Amino acid sequence: MEKQNVLDESVESWNTAMLVYNSALKEMGTKIEILNDEFQHVHQYNPIEYVKSRLKTPESIVKKLKRYGHETSIPNMMEYCNDIAGVRIVCSFTSDIYRMADMIGRQNDITVISVKDYIKNPKPSGYKRYHMIVSIPIFLSDRVVETKVEIQIRTIAMDFWASLEHKIYYKFEGNAPAYISHDLQECSKIVSELDEKMLSLNEAILEAKREQQENE
């Protein structure tokens, strides 16, 4: 089995590595929850709709290492696989995405390794989201392990589009007919228009509430 061939090292080493990544997910999840609670306390508003996390499977890790020409080892896994631990944050509005990214980036014990803004610079497929690779320290009994976590931040509409796009391309094994790719791009434009309209509507509501309070 591929899982057994992930590494020429002990099962204990593999399990320890996955323990570290799972701990990083827990640590990041707690940080995100605290930031959301604080934002609610200060602004009476929750920027996050929901959060999902996942660990990459051994088979996926092996395939990724082989695809990029690396031997399957724990050092290579930790060096070249940035998405073993993944967190998806789904926000209400586009503006919330940048708020969350800024709050995460300002955490003293989080190191931002890379950022890709696929909202301002979407992929040709129409794919949009804010993408961060960060490193977070995991304190074990005998050492501290800096561990990478992939963070994807999307709006509800972006998440809906991305989920359907993934299912469609999975069915075609990445080779969808041209007309389907075109229609997905058109749907992405509609999603962007919807996000812009909802953000504008939210800002109008907030402004109306401010004016109402001033006139009371």
mmCIF file of C-alpha atoms in Angstrom, residues 18-210:
data_model
loop_
_atom_site.group_PDB
_atom_site.id
_atom_site.type_symbol
_atom_site.label_atom_id
_atom_site.label_comp_id
_atom_site.label_asym_id
_atom_site.label_seq_id
_atom_site.Cartn_x
_atom_site.Cartn_y
_atom_site.Cartn_z
ATOM 1 C CA MET A 18 0.619 13.763 11.539
ATOM 2 C CA LEU A 19 0.110 14.491 15.242
ATOM 3 C CA VAL A 20 2.026 17.737 14.770
ATOM 4 C CA TYR A 21 -0.069 18.758 11.751
ATOM 5 C CA ASN A 22 -3.302 17.864 13.520
ATOM 6 C CA SER A 23 -2.177 19.934 16.509
ATOM 7 C CA ALA A 24 -1.510 22.849 14.149
ATOM 8 C CA LEU A 25 -5.106 22.605 12.911
ATOM 9 C CA LYS A 26 -6.397 22.680 16.496
ATOM 10 C CA GLU A 27 -4.154 25.619 17.373
ATOM 11 C CA MET A 28 -5.192 27.588 14.297
ATOM 12 C CA GLY A 29 -8.853 26.764 14.879
ATOM 13 C CA THR A 30 -8.664 28.164 18.414
ATOM 14 C CA LYS A 31 -6.956 31.346 17.205
ATOM 15 C CA ILE A 32 -9.590 31.916 14.524
ATOM 16 C CA GLU A 33 -12.411 31.321 17.018
ATOM 17 C CA ILE A 34 -10.905 33.840 19.462
ATOM 18 C CA LEU A 35 -10.483 36.462 16.713
ATOM 19 C CA ASN A 36 -14.093 35.983 15.653
ATOM 20 C CA ASP A 37 -15.322 36.237 19.266
ATOM 21 C CA GLU A 38 -13.272 39.393 19.822
ATOM 22 C CA PHE A 39 -14.632 40.964 16.628
ATOM 23 C CA GLN A 40 -18.159 40.151 17.790
ATOM 24 C CA HIS A 41 -17.428 41.708 21.194
ATOM 25 C CA VAL A 42 -15.963 44.918 19.765
ATOM 26 C CA HIS A 43 -18.103 45.434 16.658
ATOM 27 C CA GLN A 44 -21.223 43.364 17.440
ATOM 28 C CA TYR A 45 -20.670 41.524 14.187
ATOM 29 C CA ASN A 46 -19.322 38.086 13.191
ATOM 30 C CA PRO A 47 -17.129 38.179 10.068
ATOM 31 C CA ILE A 48 -16.977 34.361 9.853
ATOM 32 C CA GLU A 49 -19.854 32.180 8.672
ATOM 33 C CA TYR A 50 -18.078 28.880 9.264
ATOM 34 C CA VAL A 51 -14.647 27.213 9.364
ATOM 35 C CA LYS A 52 -13.564 23.849 7.969
ATOM 36 C CA SER A 53 -10.261 22.031 8.428
ATOM 37 C CA ARG A 54 -8.694 18.907 6.951
ATOM 38 C CA LEU A 55 -5.518 16.817 6.940
ATOM 39 C CA LYS A 56 -4.151 15.662 3.609
ATOM 40 C CA THR A 57 -4.242 11.869 3.213
ATOM 41 C CA PRO A 58 -1.020 9.832 3.001
ATOM 42 C CA GLU A 59 -1.886 8.875 -0.580
ATOM 43 C CA SER A 60 -2.289 12.527 -1.580
ATOM 44 C CA ILE A 61 1.015 13.454 0.058
ATOM 45 C CA VAL A 62 2.830 10.680 -1.834
ATOM 46 C CA LYS A 63 1.286 11.683 -5.153
ATOM 47 C CA LYS A 64 2.216 15.322 -4.653
ATOM 48 C CA LEU A 65 5.833 14.535 -3.771
ATOM 49 C CA LYS A 66 6.165 12.225 -6.785
ATOM 50 C CA ARG A 67 4.528 14.775 -9.084
ATOM 51 C CA TYR A 68 7.190 17.336 -8.184
ATOM 52 C CA GLY A 69 10.038 14.797 -8.354
ATOM 53 C CA HIS A 70 10.770 14.475 -4.640
ATOM 54 C CA GLU A 71 11.494 11.297 -2.716
ATOM 55 C CA THR A 72 8.888 10.311 -0.143
ATOM 56 C CA SER A 73 10.366 11.228 3.211
ATOM 57 C CA ILE A 74 9.278 13.168 6.262
ATOM 58 C CA PRO A 75 11.800 16.010 5.638
ATOM 59 C CA ASN A 76 10.566 16.363 2.035
ATOM 60 C CA MET A 77 6.963 16.223 3.186
ATOM 61 C CA MET A 78 7.507 19.055 5.649
ATOM 62 C CA GLU A 79 9.592 21.082 3.188
ATOM 63 C CA TYR A 80 7.608 20.766 -0.033
ATOM 64 C CA CYS A 81 4.008 20.030 0.996
ATOM 65 C CA ASN A 82 2.498 23.277 2.249
ATOM 66 C CA ASP A 83 -1.094 22.059 2.348
ATOM 67 C CA ILE A 84 -0.971 18.982 4.591
ATOM 68 C CA ALA A 85 -2.882 20.942 7.243
ATOM 69 C CA GLY A 86 -5.584 23.082 5.649
ATOM 70 C CA VAL A 87 -8.097 25.555 7.054
ATOM 71 C CA ARG A 88 -10.933 27.116 5.069
ATOM 72 C CA ILE A 89 -12.552 30.250 6.481
ATOM 73 C CA VAL A 90 -15.839 31.268 4.881
ATOM 74 C CA CYS A 91 -16.865 34.886 5.418
ATOM 75 C CA SER A 92 -19.991 36.877 4.697
ATOM 76 C CA PHE A 93 -18.434 39.637 2.593
ATOM 77 C CA THR A 94 -15.279 40.277 0.581
ATOM 78 C CA SER A 95 -14.217 42.975 3.053
ATOM 79 C CA ASP A 96 -14.325 40.365 5.838
ATOM 80 C CA ILE A 97 -11.764 38.279 3.971
ATOM 81 C CA TYR A 98 -9.165 41.033 4.166
ATOM 82 C CA ARG A 99 -10.040 41.768 7.809
ATOM 83 C CA MET A 100 -9.478 38.138 8.743
ATOM 84 C CA ALA A 101 -6.231 37.900 6.761
ATOM 85 C CA ASP A 102 -4.933 41.035 8.474
ATOM 86 C CA MET A 103 -5.872 39.815 11.958
ATOM 87 C CA ILE A 104 -4.245 36.424 11.348
ATOM 88 C CA GLY A 105 -1.094 38.020 9.952
ATOM 89 C CA ARG A 106 -0.708 40.247 13.027
ATOM 90 C CA GLN A 107 -0.566 37.317 15.463
ATOM 91 C CA ASN A 108 2.882 37.377 17.102
ATOM 92 C CA ASP A 109 3.455 33.645 16.902
ATOM 93 C CA ILE A 110 2.279 33.222 13.310
ATOM 94 C CA THR A 111 4.746 33.672 10.461
ATOM 95 C CA VAL A 112 3.199 34.437 7.072
ATOM 96 C CA ILE A 113 5.243 32.536 4.479
ATOM 97 C CA SER A 114 3.301 33.476 1.354
ATOM 98 C CA VAL A 115 0.103 35.176 0.225
ATOM 99 C CA LYS A 116 -1.782 34.788 -3.062
ATOM 100 C CA ASP A 117 -4.747 37.057 -3.664
ATOM 101 C CA TYR A 118 -6.934 35.243 -6.181
ATOM 102 C CA ILE A 119 -9.708 37.757 -5.549
ATOM 103 C CA LYS A 120 -7.875 40.701 -7.093
ATOM 104 C CA ASN A 121 -6.058 38.358 -9.502
ATOM 105 C CA PRO A 122 -8.379 35.432 -10.246
ATOM 106 C CA LYS A 123 -7.176 32.333 -12.081
ATOM 107 C CA PRO A 124 -8.234 31.890 -15.740
ATOM 108 C CA SER A 125 -10.818 29.322 -14.603
ATOM 109 C CA GLY A 126 -12.565 32.013 -12.553
ATOM 110 C CA TYR A 127 -11.257 30.594 -9.272
ATOM 111 C CA LYS A 128 -11.275 33.206 -6.495
ATOM 112 C CA ARG A 129 -10.126 33.144 -2.871
ATOM 113 C CA TYR A 130 -7.475 34.593 -0.554
ATOM 114 C CA HIS A 131 -4.687 32.102 0.015
ATOM 115 C CA MET A 132 -2.115 32.128 2.840
ATOM 116 C CA ILE A 133 0.648 29.752 3.863
ATOM 117 C CA VAL A 134 1.623 30.354 7.473
ATOM 118 C CA SER A 135 3.865 28.687 10.026
ATOM 119 C CA ILE A 136 2.780 28.140 13.605
ATOM 120 C CA PRO A 137 4.859 26.753 16.517
ATOM 121 C CA ILE A 138 3.669 23.473 18.018
ATOM 122 C CA PHE A 139 5.044 22.844 21.502
ATOM 123 C CA LEU A 140 5.757 19.179 22.126
ATOM 124 C CA SER A 141 7.171 17.794 25.367
ATOM 125 C CA ASP A 142 10.770 17.933 24.154
ATOM 126 C CA ARG A 143 10.833 20.438 21.289
ATOM 127 C CA VAL A 144 9.029 23.117 19.304
ATOM 128 C CA VAL A 145 8.080 22.284 15.720
ATOM 129 C CA GLU A 146 7.342 25.107 13.275
ATOM 130 C CA THR A 147 4.449 23.709 11.242
ATOM 131 C CA LYS A 148 2.935 24.974 7.987
ATOM 132 C CA VAL A 149 -0.789 25.527 7.608
ATOM 133 C CA GLU A 150 -2.602 26.465 4.422
ATOM 134 C CA ILE A 151 -5.396 28.990 4.980
ATOM 135 C CA GLN A 152 -8.036 29.675 2.338
ATOM 136 C CA ILE A 153 -10.480 32.528 2.937
ATOM 137 C CA ARG A 154 -13.595 32.835 0.773
ATOM 138 C CA THR A 155 -17.043 34.345 0.749
ATOM 139 C CA ILE A 156 -20.081 32.049 0.824
ATOM 140 C CA ALA A 157 -20.598 32.633 -2.892
ATOM 141 C CA MET A 158 -16.946 31.851 -3.718
ATOM 142 C CA ASP A 159 -17.141 28.684 -1.640
ATOM 143 C CA PHE A 160 -20.302 27.590 -3.452
ATOM 144 C CA TRP A 161 -18.666 28.103 -6.857
ATOM 145 C CA ALA A 162 -15.419 26.374 -5.835
ATOM 146 C CA SER A 163 -17.265 23.329 -4.457
ATOM 147 C CA LEU A 164 -19.239 22.854 -7.669
ATOM 148 C CA GLU A 165 -16.178 23.487 -9.839
ATOM 149 C CA HIS A 166 -14.277 20.793 -7.947
ATOM 150 C CA LYS A 167 -17.096 18.260 -8.359
ATOM 151 C CA ILE A 168 -17.456 18.987 -12.072
ATOM 152 C CA TYR A 169 -13.756 18.717 -12.857
ATOM 153 C CA TYR A 170 -13.452 15.615 -10.687
ATOM 154 C CA LYS A 171 -16.049 13.895 -12.867
ATOM 155 C CA PHE A 172 -14.055 14.753 -15.994
ATOM 156 C CA GLU A 173 -10.705 14.029 -14.303
ATOM 157 C CA GLY A 174 -9.564 17.582 -15.061
ATOM 158 C CA ASN A 175 -10.477 17.446 -18.767
ATOM 159 C CA ALA A 176 -13.886 19.094 -18.890
ATOM 160 C CA PRO A 177 -15.281 20.136 -22.292
ATOM 161 C CA ALA A 178 -14.551 23.713 -23.335
ATOM 162 C CA TYR A 179 -18.187 24.811 -23.067
ATOM 163 C CA ILE A 180 -18.320 23.683 -19.428
ATOM 164 C CA SER A 181 -15.152 25.630 -18.594
ATOM 165 C CA HIS A 182 -16.657 28.674 -20.330
ATOM 166 C CA ASP A 183 -19.906 28.385 -18.374
ATOM 167 C CA LEU A 184 -17.970 28.052 -15.110
ATOM 168 C CA GLN A 185 -16.100 31.267 -15.934
ATOM 169 C CA GLU A 186 -19.421 32.985 -16.580
ATOM 170 C CA CYS A 187 -20.751 31.716 -13.256
ATOM 171 C CA SER A 188 -17.644 33.097 -11.568
ATOM 172 C CA LYS A 189 -18.451 36.540 -12.949
ATOM 173 C CA ILE A 190 -21.988 36.259 -11.590
ATOM 174 C CA VAL A 191 -20.588 35.255 -8.189
ATOM 175 C CA SER A 192 -18.322 38.321 -8.203
ATOM 176 C CA GLU A 193 -21.233 40.588 -9.083
ATOM 177 C CA LEU A 194 -23.292 39.027 -6.291
ATOM 178 C CA ASP A 195 -20.482 39.551 -3.758
ATOM 179 C CA GLU A 196 -20.114 43.195 -4.827
ATOM 180 C CA LYS A 197 -23.873 43.771 -4.644
ATOM 181 C CA MET A 198 -24.205 42.181 -1.199
ATOM 182 C CA LEU A 199 -21.221 44.164 0.126
ATOM 183 C CA SER A 200 -22.726 47.383 -1.230
ATOM 184 C CA LEU A 201 -26.085 46.501 0.322
ATOM 185 C CA ASN A 202 -24.474 45.767 3.686
ATOM 186 C CA GLU A 203 -22.640 49.111 3.642
ATOM 187 C CA ALA A 204 -25.894 50.887 2.784
ATOM 188 C CA ILE A 205 -27.651 49.167 5.706
ATOM 189 C CA LEU A 206 -24.882 50.171 8.122
ATOM 190 C CA GLU A 207 -24.999 53.770 6.895
ATOM 191 C CA ALA A 208 -28.797 53.867 7.280
ATOM 192 C CA LYS A 209 -28.498 52.564 10.849
ATOM 193 C CA ARG A 210 -25.897 55.230 11.690
#
